[in-house]
Coordinates of C-alpha atoms in Angstrom, one line a residue:
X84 CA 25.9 193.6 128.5
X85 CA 28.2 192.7 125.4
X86 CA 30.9 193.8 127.2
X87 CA 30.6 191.1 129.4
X88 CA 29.7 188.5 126.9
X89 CA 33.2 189.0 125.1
X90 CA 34.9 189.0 128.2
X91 CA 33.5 185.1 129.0
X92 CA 34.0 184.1 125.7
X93 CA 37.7 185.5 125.5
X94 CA 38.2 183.7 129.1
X95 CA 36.8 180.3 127.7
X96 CA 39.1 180.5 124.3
X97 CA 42.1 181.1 126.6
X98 CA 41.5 177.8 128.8
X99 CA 41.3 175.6 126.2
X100 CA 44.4 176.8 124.6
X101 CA 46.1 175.8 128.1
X102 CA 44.4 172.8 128.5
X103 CA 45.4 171.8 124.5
X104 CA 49.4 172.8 125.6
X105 CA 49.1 170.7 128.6
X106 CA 48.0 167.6 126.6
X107 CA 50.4 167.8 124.3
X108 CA 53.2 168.0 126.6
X109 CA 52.3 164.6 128.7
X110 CA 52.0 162.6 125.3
X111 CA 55.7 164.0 124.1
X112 CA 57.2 162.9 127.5
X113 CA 55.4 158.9 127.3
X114 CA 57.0 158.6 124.1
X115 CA 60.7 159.2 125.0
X116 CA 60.5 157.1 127.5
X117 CA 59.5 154.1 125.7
X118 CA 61.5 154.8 122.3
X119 CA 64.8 153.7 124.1
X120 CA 64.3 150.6 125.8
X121 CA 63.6 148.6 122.1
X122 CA 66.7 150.4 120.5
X123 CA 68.9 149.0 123.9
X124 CA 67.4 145.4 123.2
X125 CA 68.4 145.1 119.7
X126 CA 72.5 146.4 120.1
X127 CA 72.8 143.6 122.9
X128 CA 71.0 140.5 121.8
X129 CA 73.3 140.3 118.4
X130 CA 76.5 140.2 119.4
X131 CA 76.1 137.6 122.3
X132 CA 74.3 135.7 119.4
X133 CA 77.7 136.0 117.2
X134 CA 80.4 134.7 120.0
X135 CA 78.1 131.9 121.1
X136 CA 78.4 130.7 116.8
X137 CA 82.1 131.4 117.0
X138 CA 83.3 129.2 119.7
X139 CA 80.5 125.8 118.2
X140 CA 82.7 126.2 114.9
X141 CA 86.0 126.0 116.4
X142 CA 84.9 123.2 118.2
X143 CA 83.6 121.1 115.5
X144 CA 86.9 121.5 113.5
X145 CA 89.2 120.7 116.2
X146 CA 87.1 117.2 116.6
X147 CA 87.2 116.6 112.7
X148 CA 91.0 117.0 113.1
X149 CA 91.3 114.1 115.7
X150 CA 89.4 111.8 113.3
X151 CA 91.4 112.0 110.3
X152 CA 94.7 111.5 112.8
X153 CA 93.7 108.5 114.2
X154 CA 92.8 106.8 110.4
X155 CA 96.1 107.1 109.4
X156 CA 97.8 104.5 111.4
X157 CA 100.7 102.7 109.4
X158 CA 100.7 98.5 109.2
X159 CA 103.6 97.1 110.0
X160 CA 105.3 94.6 108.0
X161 CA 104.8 90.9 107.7
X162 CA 107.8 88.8 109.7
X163 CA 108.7 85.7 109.2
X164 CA 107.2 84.6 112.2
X165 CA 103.6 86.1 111.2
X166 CA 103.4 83.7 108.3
X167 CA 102.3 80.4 107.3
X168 CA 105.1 80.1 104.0
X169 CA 104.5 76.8 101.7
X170 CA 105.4 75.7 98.1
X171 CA 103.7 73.7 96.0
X172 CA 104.0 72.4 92.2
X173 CA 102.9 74.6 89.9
X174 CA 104.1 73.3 86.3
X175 CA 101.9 73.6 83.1
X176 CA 102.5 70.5 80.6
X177 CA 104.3 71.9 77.5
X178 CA 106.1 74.6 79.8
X179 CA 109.8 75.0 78.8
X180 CA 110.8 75.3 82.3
X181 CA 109.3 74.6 85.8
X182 CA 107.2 76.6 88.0
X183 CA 106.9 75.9 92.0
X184 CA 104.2 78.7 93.8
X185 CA 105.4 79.7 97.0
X186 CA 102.5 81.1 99.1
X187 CA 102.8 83.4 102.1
X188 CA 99.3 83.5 104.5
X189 CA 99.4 86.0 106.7
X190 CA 98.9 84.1 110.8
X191 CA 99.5 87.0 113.0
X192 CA 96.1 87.6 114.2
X193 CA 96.2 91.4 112.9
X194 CA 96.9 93.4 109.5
X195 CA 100.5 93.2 107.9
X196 CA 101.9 94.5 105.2
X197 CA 104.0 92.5 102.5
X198 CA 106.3 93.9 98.8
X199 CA 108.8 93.3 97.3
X200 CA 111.1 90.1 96.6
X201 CA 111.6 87.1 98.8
X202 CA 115.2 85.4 98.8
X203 CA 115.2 82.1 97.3
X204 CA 117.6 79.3 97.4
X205 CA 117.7 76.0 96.9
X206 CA 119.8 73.6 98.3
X207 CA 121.5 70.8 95.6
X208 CA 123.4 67.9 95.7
X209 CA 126.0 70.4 94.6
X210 CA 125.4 72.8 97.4
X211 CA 123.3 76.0 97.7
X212 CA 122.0 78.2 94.5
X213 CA 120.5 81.5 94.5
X214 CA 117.6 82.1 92.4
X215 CA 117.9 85.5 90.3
X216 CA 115.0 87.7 90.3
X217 CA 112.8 88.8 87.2
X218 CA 113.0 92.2 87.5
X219 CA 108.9 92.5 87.0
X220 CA 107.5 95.5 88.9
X221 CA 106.3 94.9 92.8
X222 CA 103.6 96.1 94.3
X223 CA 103.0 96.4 98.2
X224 CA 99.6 94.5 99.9
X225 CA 98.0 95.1 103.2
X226 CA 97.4 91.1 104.2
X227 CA 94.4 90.8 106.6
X228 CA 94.4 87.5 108.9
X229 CA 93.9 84.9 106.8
X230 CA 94.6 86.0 103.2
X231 CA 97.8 85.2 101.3
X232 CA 99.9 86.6 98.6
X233 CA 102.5 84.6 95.9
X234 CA 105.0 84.3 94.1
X235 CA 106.7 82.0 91.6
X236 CA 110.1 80.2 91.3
X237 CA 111.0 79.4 87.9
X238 CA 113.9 76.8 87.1
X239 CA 115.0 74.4 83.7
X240 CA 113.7 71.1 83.8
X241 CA 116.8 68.7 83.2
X242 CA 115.7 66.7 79.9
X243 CA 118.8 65.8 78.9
X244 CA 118.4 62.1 80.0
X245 CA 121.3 62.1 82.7
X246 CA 121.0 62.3 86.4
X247 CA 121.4 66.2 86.8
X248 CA 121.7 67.8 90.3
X249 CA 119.6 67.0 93.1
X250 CA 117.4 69.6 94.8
X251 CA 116.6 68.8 98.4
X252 CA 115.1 71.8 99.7
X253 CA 113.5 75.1 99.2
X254 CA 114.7 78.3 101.3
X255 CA 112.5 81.3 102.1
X256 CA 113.4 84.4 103.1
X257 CA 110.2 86.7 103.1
X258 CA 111.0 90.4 101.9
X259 CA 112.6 92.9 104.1
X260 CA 113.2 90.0 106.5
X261 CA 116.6 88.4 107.8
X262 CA 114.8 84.8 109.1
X263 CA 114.5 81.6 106.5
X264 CA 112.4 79.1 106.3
X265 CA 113.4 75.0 105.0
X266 CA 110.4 73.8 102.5
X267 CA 110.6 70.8 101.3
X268 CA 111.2 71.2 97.3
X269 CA 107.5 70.0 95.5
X270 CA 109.1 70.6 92.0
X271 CA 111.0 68.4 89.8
X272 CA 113.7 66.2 91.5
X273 CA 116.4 67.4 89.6
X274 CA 118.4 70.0 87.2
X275 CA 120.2 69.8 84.4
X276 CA 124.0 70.1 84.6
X277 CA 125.0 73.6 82.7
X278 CA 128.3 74.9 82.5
X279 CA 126.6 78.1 83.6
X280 CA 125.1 79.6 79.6
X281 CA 121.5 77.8 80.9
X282 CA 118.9 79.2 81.7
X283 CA 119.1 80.4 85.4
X284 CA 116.3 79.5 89.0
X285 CA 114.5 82.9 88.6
X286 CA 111.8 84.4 91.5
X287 CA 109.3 87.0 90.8
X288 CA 107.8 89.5 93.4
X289 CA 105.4 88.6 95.8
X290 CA 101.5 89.1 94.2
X291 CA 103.3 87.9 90.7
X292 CA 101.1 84.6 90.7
X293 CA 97.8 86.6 91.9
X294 CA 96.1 86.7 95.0
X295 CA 93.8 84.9 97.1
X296 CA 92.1 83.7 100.5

């Protein structure tokens, strides 16, 4: 009789250690199964990620670059026939010598650009003089439609009592131009007769007498 008894109890111990192995197996093979699929998701989602930043950047900087190309447009010069050119009096009482204010207003209907000297004459009873130019530093100005820039003509006032030389007109040449214009002269009517050791008609650069509307 406890023969028998062993014999069932070594038969029981015996199934459960096979039943024990055959657990353990199924739970190892759910596991590798599933461990991959995660791992796979990670190495393919990043680098699509990474192209997709690459090619907005180069994108972006190629539009900046367009931008800053089309600011730098140049302004062309101001011609002759883009502005408005008059002269007016511009003497100070007690001033050794006589001023006339030539003004240049920019007509064109669009930006110009003006620097430099103009080329002054005036015309005499004695025949044409060239004024000399002041040597003063010039500056260049982008004229929008509607503003002006100036300069001044300098010349000895005849006070020597005698009839002098007549003036009878102004001529402009604005700078970096080959066209005139014929002004009527608004300074004193005359200057004094030199034998050349007098003080000379002298222009300054345009923007010499300021700037304005």
């Amino acid at each position: 009789m406890r023969v028998y008894k062993l014999t069932f109890a070594a038969l029981a111990v015996a199934a459960g250690l096979s039943l024990t192995a055959c657990q353990s197996g199924n739970d190892n093979t759910g596991k590798a199964q599933s461990d991959p699929a995660p791992k796979s998701s990670a190495s393919t989602g990043s680098p699509s990620k990474n192209a997709s930043d690459e090619t907005d950047t180069s994108s972006d900087t190629s539009s900046g670059s367009g931008s800053g190309t089309d600011a730098s447009a140049k302004t062309g010069k101001c011609r002759t026939a883009d502005l408005r050119i008059t002269a007016q009096d511009g003497t100070v009482g007690g001033d050794t010598d006589g001023t006339v204010v030539v003004t240049l207003t920019n007509r064109s209907g669009h930006d110009c650009t003006v620097a430099g000297y103009a080329g002054v004459d005036l015309k005499t009873s004695a025949g044409s003089l060239s004024a000399k130019r002041t040597g003063q530093e010039t500056v260049s100005a982008v004229l929008k439609n509607g503003e002006s820039t100036y300069f001044t003509v300098s010349y000895p006032l005849n006070t020597s009592g005698g009839s002098g030389v007549r003036i009878t007109g102004l001529i402009v040449t604005p700078p970096d131009e080959t066209h005139p214009v014929t002004l009527t002269w608004p300074g004193a009517p005359t200057l004094p007769v030199t034998d050349g050791s007098g003080s000379p008609v002298k222009v300054g650069p345009t923007g010499s007498a300021g700037q304005g509307n």
